[in-house]
mmCIF file of C-alpha atoms in Angstrom:
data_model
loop_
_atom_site.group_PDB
_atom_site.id
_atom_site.type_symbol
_atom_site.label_atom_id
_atom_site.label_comp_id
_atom_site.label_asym_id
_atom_site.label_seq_id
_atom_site.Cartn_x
_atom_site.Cartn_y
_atom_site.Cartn_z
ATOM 1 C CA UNK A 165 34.126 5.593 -164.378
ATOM 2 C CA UNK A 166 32.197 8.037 -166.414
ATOM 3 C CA UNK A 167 30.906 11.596 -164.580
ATOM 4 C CA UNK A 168 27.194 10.313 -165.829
ATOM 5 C CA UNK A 169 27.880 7.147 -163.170
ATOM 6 C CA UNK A 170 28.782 8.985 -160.776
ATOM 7 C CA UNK A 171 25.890 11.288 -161.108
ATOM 8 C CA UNK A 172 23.831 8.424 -161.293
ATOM 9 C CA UNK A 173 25.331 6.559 -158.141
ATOM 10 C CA UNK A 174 25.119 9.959 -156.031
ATOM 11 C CA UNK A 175 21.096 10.251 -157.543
ATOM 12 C CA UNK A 176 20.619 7.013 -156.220
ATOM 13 C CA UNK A 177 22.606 7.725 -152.982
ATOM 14 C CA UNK A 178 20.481 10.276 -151.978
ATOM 15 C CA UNK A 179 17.105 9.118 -153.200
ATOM 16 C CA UNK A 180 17.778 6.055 -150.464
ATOM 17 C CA UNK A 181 18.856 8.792 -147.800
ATOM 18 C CA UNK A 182 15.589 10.836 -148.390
ATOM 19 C CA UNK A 183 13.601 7.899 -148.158
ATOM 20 C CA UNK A 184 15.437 6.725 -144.891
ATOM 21 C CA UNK A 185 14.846 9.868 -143.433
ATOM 22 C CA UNK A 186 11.353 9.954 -145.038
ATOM 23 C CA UNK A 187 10.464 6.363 -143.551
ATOM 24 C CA UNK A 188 11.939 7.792 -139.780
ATOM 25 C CA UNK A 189 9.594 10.846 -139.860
ATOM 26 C CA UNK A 190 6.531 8.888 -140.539
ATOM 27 C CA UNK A 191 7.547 5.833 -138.073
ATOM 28 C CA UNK A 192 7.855 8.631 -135.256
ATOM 29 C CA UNK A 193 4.333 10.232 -136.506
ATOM 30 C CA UNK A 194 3.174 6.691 -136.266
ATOM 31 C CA UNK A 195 4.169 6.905 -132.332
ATOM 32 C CA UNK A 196 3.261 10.032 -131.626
ATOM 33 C CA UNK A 197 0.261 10.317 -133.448
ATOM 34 C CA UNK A 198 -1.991 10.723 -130.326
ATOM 35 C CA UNK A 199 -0.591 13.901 -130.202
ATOM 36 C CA UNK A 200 -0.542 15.180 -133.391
ATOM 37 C CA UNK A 201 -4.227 14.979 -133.451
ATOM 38 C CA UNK A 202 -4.212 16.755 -130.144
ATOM 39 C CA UNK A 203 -2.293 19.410 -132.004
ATOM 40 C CA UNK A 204 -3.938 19.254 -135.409
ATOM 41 C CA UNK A 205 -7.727 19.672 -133.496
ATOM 42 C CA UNK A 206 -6.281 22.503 -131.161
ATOM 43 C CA UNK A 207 -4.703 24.342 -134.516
ATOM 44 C CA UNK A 208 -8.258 23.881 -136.005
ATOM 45 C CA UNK A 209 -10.222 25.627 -133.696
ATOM 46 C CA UNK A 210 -7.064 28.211 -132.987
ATOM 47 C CA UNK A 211 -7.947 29.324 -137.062
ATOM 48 C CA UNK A 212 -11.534 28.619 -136.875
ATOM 49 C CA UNK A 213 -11.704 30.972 -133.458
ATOM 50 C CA UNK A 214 -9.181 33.621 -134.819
ATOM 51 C CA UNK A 215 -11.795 35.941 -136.685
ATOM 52 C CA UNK A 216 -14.343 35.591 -133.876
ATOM 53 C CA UNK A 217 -11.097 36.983 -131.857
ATOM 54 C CA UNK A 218 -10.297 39.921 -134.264
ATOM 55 C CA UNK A 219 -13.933 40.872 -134.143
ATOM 56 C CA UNK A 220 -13.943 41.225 -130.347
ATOM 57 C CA UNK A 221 -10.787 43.035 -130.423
ATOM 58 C CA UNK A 222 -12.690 45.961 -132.493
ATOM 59 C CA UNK A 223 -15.479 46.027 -130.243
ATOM 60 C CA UNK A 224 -14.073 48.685 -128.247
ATOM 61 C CA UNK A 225 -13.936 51.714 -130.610
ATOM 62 C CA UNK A 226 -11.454 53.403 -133.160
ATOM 63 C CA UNK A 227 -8.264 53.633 -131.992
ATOM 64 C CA UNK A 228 -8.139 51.112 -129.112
ATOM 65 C CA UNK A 229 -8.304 47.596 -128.920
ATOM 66 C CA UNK A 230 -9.641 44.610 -126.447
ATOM 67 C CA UNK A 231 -6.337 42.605 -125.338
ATOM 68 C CA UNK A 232 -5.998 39.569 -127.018
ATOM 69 C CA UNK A 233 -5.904 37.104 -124.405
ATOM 70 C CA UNK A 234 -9.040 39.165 -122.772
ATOM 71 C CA UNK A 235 -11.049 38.635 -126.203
ATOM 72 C CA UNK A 236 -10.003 34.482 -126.210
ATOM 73 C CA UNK A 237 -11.451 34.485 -122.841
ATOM 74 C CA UNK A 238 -14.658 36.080 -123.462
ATOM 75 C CA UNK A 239 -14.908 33.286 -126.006
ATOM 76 C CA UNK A 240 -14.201 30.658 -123.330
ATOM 77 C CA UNK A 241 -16.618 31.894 -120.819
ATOM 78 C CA UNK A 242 -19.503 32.366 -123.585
ATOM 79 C CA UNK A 243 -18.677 28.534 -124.738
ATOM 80 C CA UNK A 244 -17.878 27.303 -121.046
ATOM 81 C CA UNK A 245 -21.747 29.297 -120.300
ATOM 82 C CA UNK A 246 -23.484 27.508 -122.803
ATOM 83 C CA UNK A 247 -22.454 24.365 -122.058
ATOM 84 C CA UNK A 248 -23.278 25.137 -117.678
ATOM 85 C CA UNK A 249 -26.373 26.209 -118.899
ATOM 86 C CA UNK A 250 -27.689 23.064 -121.059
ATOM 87 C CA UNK A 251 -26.430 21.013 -118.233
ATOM 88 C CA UNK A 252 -28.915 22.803 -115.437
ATOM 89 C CA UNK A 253 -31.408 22.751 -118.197
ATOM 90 C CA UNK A 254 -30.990 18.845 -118.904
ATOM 91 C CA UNK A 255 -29.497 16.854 -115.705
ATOM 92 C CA UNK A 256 -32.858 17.758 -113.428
ATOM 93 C CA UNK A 257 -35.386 16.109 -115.650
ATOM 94 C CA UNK A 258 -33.059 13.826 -116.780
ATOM 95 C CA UNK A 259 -32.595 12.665 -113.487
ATOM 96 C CA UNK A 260 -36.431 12.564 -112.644
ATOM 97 C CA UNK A 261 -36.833 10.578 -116.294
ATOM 98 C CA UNK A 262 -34.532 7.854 -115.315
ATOM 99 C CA UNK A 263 -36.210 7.401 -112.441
ATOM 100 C CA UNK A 264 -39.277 6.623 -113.193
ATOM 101 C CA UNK A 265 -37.609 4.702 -115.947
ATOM 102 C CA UNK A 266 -35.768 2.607 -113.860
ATOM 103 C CA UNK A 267 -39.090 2.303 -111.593
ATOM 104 C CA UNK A 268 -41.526 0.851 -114.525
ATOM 105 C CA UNK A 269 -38.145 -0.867 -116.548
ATOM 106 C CA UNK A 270 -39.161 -4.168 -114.776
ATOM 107 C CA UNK A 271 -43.197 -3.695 -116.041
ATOM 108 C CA UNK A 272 -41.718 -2.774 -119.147
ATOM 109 C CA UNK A 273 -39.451 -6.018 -119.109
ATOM 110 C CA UNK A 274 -42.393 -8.045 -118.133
ATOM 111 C CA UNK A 275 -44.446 -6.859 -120.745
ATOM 112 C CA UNK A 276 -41.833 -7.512 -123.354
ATOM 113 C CA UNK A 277 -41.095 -10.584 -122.401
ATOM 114 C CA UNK A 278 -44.912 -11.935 -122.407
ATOM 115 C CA UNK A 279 -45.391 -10.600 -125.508
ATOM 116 C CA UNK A 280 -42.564 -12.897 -127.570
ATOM 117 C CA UNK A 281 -44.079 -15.799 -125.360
ATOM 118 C CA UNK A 282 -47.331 -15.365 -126.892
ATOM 119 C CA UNK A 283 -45.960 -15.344 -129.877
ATOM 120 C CA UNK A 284 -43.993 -18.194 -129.598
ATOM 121 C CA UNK A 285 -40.675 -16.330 -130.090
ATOM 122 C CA UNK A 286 -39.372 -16.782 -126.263
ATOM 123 C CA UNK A 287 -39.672 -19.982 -124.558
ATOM 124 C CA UNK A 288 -38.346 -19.169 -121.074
ATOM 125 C CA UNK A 289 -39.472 -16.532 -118.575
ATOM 126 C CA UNK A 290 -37.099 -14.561 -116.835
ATOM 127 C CA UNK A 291 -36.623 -12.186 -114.544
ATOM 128 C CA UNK A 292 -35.022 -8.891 -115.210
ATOM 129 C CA UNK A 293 -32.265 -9.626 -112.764
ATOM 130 C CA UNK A 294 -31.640 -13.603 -114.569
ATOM 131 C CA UNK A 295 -31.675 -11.394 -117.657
ATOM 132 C CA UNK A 296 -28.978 -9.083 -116.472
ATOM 133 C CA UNK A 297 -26.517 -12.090 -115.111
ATOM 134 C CA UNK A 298 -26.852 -14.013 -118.317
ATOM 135 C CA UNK A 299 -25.353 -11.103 -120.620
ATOM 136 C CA UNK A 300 -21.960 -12.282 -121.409
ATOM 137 C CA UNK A 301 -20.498 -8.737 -119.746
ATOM 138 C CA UNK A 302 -21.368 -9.979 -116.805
ATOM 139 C CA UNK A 303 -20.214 -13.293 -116.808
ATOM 140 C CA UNK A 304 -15.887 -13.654 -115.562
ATOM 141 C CA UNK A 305 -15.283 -9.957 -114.516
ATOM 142 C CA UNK A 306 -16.147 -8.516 -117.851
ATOM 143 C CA UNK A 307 -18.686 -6.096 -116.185
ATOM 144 C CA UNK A 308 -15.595 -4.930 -113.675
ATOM 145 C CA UNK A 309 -13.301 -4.271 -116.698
ATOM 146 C CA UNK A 310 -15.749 -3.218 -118.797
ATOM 147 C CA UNK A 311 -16.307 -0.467 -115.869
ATOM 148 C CA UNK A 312 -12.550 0.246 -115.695
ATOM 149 C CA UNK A 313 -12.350 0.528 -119.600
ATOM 150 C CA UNK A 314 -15.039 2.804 -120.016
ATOM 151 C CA UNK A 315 -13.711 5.081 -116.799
ATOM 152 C CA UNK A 316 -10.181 5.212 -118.488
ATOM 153 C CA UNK A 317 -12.066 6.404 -121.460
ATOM 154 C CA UNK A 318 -13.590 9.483 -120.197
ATOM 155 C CA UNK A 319 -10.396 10.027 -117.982
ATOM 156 C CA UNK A 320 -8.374 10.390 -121.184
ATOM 157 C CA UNK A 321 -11.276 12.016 -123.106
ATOM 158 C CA UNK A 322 -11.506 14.719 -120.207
ATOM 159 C CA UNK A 323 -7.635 15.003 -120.647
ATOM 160 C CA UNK A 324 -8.028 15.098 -124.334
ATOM 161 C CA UNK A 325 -10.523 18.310 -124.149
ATOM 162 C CA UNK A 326 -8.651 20.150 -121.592
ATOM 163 C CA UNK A 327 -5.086 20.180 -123.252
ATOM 164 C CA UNK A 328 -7.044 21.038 -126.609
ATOM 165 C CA UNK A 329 -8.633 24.538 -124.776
ATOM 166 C CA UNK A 330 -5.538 25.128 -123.269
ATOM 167 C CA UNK A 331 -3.441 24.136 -126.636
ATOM 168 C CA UNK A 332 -5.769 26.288 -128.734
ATOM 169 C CA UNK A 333 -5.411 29.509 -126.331
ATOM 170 C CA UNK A 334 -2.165 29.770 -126.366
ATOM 171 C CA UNK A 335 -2.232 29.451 -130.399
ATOM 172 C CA UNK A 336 -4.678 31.675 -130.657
ATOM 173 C CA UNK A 337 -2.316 34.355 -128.540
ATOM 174 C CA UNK A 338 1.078 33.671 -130.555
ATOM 175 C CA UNK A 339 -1.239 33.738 -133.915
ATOM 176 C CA UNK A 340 0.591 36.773 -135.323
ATOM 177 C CA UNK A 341 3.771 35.228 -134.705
ATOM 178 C CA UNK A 342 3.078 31.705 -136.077
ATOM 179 C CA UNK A 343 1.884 32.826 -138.812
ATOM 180 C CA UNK A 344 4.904 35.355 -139.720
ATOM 181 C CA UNK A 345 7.352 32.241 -138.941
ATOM 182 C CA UNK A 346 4.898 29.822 -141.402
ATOM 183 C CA UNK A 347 5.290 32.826 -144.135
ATOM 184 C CA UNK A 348 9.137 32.430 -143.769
ATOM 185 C CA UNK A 349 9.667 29.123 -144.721
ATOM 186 C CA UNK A 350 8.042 30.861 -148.308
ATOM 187 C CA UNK A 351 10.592 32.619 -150.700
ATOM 188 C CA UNK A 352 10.105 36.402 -150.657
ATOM 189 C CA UNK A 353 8.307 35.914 -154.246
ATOM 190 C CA UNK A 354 5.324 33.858 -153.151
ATOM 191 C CA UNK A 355 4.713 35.125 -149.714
ATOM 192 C CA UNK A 356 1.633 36.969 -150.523
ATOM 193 C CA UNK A 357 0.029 34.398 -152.507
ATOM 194 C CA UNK A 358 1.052 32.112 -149.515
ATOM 195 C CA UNK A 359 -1.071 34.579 -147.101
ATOM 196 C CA UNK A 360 -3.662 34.581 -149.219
ATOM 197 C CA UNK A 361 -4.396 30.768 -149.132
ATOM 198 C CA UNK A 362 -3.499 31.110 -145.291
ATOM 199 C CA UNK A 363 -6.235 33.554 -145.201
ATOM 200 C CA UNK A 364 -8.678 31.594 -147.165
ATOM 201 C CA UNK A 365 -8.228 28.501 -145.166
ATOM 202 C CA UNK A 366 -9.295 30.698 -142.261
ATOM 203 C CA UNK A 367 -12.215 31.652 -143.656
ATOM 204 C CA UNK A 368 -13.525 28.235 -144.355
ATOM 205 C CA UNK A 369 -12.660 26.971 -141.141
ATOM 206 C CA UNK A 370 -14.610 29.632 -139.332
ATOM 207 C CA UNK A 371 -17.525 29.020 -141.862
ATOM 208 C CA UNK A 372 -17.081 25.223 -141.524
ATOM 209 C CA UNK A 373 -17.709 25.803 -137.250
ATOM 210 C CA UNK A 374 -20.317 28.263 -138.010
ATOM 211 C CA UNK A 375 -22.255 25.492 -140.623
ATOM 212 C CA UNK A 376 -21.579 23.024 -137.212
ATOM 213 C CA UNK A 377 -23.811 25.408 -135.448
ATOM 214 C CA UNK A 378 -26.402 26.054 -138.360
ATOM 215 C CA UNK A 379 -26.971 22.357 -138.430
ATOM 216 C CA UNK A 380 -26.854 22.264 -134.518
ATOM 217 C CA UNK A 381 -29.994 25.072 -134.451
ATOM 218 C CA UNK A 382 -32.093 23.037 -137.557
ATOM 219 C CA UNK A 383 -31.542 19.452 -135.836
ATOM 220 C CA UNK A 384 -32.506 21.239 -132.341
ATOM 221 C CA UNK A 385 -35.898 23.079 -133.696
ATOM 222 C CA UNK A 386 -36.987 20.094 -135.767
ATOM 223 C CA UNK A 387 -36.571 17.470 -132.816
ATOM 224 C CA UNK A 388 -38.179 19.925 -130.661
ATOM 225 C CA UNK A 389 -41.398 20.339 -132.920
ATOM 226 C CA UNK A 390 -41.090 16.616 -134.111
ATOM 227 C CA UNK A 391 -41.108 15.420 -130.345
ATOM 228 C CA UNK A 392 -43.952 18.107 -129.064
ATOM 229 C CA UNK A 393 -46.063 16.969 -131.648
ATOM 230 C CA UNK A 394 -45.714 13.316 -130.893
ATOM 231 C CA UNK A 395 -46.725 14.740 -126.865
ATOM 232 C CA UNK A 396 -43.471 13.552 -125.283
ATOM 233 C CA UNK A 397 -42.716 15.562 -122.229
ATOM 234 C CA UNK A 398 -39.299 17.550 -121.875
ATOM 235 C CA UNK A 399 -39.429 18.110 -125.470
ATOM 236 C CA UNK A 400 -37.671 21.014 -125.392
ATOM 237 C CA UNK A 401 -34.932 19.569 -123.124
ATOM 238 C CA UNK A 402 -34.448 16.542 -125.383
ATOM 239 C CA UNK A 403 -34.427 18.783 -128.497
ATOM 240 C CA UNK A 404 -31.422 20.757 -126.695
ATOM 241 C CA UNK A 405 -29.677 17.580 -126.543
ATOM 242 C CA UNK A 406 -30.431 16.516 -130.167
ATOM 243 C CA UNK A 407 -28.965 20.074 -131.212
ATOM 244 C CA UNK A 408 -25.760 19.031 -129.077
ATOM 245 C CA UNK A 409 -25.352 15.606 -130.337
ATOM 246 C CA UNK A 410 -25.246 16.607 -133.912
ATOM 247 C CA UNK A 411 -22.064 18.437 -133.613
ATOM 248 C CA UNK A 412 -20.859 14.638 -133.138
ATOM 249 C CA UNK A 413 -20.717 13.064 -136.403
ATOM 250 C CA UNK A 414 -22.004 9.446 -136.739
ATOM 251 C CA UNK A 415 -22.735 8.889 -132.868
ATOM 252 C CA UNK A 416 -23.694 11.849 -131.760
ATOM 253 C CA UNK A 417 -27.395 11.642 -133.403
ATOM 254 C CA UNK A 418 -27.741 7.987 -131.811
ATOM 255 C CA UNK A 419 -26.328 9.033 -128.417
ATOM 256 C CA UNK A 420 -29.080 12.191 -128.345
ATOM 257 C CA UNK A 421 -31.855 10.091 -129.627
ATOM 258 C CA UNK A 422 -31.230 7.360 -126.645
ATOM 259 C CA UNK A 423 -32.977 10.088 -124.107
ATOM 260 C CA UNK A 424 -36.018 11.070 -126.131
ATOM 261 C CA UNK A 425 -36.604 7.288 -126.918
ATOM 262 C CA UNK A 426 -36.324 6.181 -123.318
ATOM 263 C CA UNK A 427 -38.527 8.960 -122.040
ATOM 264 C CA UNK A 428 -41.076 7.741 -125.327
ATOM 265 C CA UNK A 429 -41.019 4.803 -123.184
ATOM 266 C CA UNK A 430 -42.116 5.853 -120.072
ATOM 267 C CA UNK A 431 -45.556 6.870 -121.984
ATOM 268 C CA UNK A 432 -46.732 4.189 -124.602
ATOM 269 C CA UNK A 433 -44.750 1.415 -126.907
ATOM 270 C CA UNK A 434 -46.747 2.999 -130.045
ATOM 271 C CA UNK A 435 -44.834 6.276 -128.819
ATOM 272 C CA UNK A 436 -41.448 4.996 -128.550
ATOM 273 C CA UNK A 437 -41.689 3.296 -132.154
ATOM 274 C CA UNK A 438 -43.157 6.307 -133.551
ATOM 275 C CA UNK A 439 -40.145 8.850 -132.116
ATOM 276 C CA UNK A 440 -37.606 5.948 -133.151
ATOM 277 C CA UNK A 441 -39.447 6.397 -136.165
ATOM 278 C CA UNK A 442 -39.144 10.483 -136.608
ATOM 279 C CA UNK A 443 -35.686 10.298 -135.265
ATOM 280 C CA UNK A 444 -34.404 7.786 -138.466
ATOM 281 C CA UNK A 445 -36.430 9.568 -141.112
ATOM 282 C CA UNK A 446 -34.395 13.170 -139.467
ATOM 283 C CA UNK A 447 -31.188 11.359 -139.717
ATOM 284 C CA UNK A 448 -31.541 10.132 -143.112
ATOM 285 C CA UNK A 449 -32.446 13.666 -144.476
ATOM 286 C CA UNK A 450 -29.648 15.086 -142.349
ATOM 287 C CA UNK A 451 -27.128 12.807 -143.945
ATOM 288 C CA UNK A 452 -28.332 13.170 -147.611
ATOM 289 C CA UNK A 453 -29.599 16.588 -147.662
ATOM 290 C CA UNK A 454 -29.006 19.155 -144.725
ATOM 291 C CA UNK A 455 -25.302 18.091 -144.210
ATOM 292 C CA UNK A 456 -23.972 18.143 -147.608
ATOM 293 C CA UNK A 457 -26.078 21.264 -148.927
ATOM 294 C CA UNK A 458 -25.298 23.490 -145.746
ATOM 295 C CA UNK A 459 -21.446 22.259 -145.828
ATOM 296 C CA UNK A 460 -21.278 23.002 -149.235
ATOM 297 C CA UNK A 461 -22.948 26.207 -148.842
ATOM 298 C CA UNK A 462 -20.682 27.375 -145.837
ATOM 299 C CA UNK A 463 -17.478 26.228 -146.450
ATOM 300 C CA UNK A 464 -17.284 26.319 -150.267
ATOM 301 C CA UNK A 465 -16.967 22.599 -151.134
ATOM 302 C CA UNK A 466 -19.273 20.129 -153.208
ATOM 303 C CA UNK A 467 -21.595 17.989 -151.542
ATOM 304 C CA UNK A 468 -20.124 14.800 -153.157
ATOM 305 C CA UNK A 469 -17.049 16.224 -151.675
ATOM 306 C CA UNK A 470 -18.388 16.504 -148.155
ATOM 307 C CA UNK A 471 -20.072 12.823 -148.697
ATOM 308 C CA UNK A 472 -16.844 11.297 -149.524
ATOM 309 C CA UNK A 473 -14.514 13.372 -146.965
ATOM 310 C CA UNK A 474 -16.986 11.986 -143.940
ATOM 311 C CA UNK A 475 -16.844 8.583 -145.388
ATOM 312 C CA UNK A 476 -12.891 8.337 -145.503
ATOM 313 C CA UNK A 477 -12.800 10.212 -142.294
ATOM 314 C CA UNK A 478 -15.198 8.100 -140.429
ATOM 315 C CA UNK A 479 -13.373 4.925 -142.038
ATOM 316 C CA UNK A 480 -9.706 6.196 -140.795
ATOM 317 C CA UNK A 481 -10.042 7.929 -137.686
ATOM 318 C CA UNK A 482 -13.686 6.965 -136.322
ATOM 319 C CA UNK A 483 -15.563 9.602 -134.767
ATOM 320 C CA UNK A 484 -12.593 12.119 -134.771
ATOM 321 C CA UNK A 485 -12.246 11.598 -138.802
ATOM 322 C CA UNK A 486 -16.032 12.226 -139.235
ATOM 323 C CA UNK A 487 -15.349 15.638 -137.336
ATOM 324 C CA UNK A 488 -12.155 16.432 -138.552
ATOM 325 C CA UNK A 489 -13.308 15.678 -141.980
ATOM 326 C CA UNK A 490 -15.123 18.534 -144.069
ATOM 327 C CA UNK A 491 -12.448 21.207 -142.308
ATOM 328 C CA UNK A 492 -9.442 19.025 -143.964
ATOM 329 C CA UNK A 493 -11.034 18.849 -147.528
ATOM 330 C CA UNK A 494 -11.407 22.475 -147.517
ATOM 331 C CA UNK A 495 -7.630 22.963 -146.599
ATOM 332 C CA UNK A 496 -6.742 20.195 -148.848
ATOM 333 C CA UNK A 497 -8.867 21.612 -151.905
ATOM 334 C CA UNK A 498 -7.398 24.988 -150.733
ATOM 335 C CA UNK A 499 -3.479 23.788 -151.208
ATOM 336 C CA UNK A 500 -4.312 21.997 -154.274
ATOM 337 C CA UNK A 501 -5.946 24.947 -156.264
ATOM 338 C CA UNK A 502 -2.487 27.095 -154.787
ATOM 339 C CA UNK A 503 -0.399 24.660 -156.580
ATOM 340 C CA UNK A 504 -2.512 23.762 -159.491
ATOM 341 C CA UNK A 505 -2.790 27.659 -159.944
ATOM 342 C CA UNK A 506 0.982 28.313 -159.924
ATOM 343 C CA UNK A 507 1.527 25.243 -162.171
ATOM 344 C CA UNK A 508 -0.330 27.209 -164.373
ATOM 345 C CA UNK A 509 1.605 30.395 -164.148
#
C-alpha cells in the first residue's frame, strides 16, 4: 500500500470522526436548545447593556469609579421603575374599561347579532351565554386545559425573564473577564482585529436596543395623537401600551391594539372601525417604512436586510426570531466582513 492510500484512508478517517463529533454537538444543541436561547438573549442584552454600564461607571468624576455591580443595578431599578410605573398608569383604567365593557358586551352582542339577522346572514338568535357554550373550547374540557396551557405558559415565560435578568447581570459583571478568555482562543497575531469586531458588535447591539426604543417613543406619540383625535378616552394610557407592545415584533402591535379597540367599543361601532382602521394603516407604515429605515439607520444594516432577517426570524423561532432578528444580522454581517476582510489580506 502506497503512502498516498494511506493518506487518503486517514483523510477519510478523520473527515467521518469530525462529522461524528460534528453530528453529537448539534444533536445535544437540538436538546438543549431551550437554553441556549436563554443564554444567547441574556448575552445580548449583557453587550447591548455594557456601554450604558461603562457610562455610569464615569459618572462619578476623574479618578474614581461607580462599582460595577452598583452601575448594573441602577440599570435594573430604572428598567424595573418604568415598567411599575406604566403598570399604575394602565391597570386602574384598564380595570374600570373592562368593566363597563363587560357590562354593555351583552347590548353589544345583541346588537350584533340583530344586525346579521336583518341581513339575512344569521338565522338563529342566541344568547351570549348559548354563544359562549357552543365555541368548540368549551365543549370536552378544552376550556380547563386550555386554562392550564395558557397558565403553564406564563409560569415558564415568568421563569424565562427572570433567569435572563439574573443571567445577564452576572455577564455583565465578569464582562472583562469573558471577553479576555474569548480573545484567547485568537492567535496573538489577530487579537486586535478580533477586539475590534468584538467592539463593533457592541456598538450595534446597543444601537439596535436604542432603535427598539426610538420606534417604541414614535409608535407611542402617533397612537396617542391618532387615538385623541378619534376622541377615545385614556388615550394617553392606550398610547403607553402601543409604545410597549412594539418592542414585541409581530404580536406585540396586535396585543396593544386589542385595548384601544375594545375601549373604541364602549363609545360607537363607527369608532371602533375607524381606530381598527388607524391602527392597520400605523402598522403597515411601521413595517415598510419606520422599521427598516430606523434599523438601518441605528444599527448599520440595509433595510432589505432588516426585511429579510425578521422574515427568517419570525419563520424559525416565532416571536423570539422576530426579536432576536436584526441584532443577529448585524453580528452575522459583522463576522462576515472580519473574514471577507482578512481573505483579502
Amino acid at each position: 500500500m502506497s503512502r498516498s492510500d494511506d493518506e487518503l484512508r486517514s483523510l477519510i478517517l478523520w473527515t467521518i470522526v469530525v462529522a461524528i463529533v460534528a453530528g453529537f454537538i448539534a444533536w445535544c444543541a437540538y436538546l438543549v436548545r431551550g437554553a441556549l436561547l436563554l443564554i444567547y438573549v441574556s448575552g445580548l442584552l449583557a453587550i447591548g447593556f455594557s456601554p450604558m454600564v461603562r457610562w455610569i461607571q464615569r459618572r462619578q468624576g476623574p479618578g474614581a469609579r461607580v462599582p460595577r455591580w452598583l452601575a448594573i443595578l441602577t440599570i435594573y431599578v430604572v428598567i424595573l421603575g418604568f415598567v411599575t410605573l406604566v403598570g399604575f398608569l394602565i391597570v386602574p383604567p384598564l380595570v374600570s374599561q373592562a368593566r363597563s365593557l363587560w357590562a354593555a358586551a351583552p347590548r353589544m352582542f345583541e346588537q350584533g347579532q340583530q344586525y346579521l339577522i336583518d341581513r339575512g346572514l344569521l338565522r338563529e338568535h342566541l344568547t351570549l351565554h348559548e354563544a359562549i357554550e357552543r365555541t368548540p373550547v368549551t365543549r370536552g374540557g378544552q376550556a380547563a386545559g386550555a386554562v392550564a396551557g395558557a397558565v403553564v405558559n406564563v409560569v415558564g415565560g415568568i421563569f424565562g425573564v427572570v433567569t435572563i435578568l439574573i443571567l445577564t447581570f452576572y455577564l455583565l459583571v465578569d464582562s472583562d473577564g469573558i471577553k479576555r478568555g474569548f480573545l484567547r482562543l485568537f492567535p496573538a497575531r489577530r487579537r486586535e482585529r478580533a477586539a475590534t469586531a468584538a467592539h463593533t458588535v457592541t456598538v450595534k447591539v446597543s444601537a439596535w436596543l436604542g432603535g427598539q426604543l426610538v420606534l417604541a417613543t414614535v409608535i407611542g406619540t402617533s397612537s396617542a395623537i391618532g387615538l385623541w383625535a378619534l376622541g377615545v378616552p385614556y388615550f394617553y394610557v392606550l398610547a403607553l401600551i402601543s409604545g410597549v407592545g412594539e418592542m414585541i415584533p409581530v404580536i406585540g402591535p396586535f396585543l396593544a391594539a386589542i385595548p384601544a379597540i375594545a375601549v373604541a367599543a364602549t363609545i360607537s361601532v363607527k369608532t371602533m372601525l375607524l381606530v381598527i382602521l388607524f391602527f392597520i394603516v400605523q402598522q403597515q407604515i411601521e413595517n415598510h417604512v419606520l422599521v427598516p429605515r430606523i434599523m438601518s439607520k441605528q444599527v448599520g444594516v440595509s433595510a432589505a436586510t432588516v426585511i429579510m432577517s425578521l422574515l427568517i426570524g419570525g419563520e424559525l423561532l416565532g416571536i423570539l426570531g422576530a426579536i432576536l432578528a436584526v441584532p443577529t444580522a448585524a453580528i452575522v454581517l459583522v463576522v462576515f466582513n472580519e473574514l471577507a476582510g482578512e481573505d483579502e489580506d
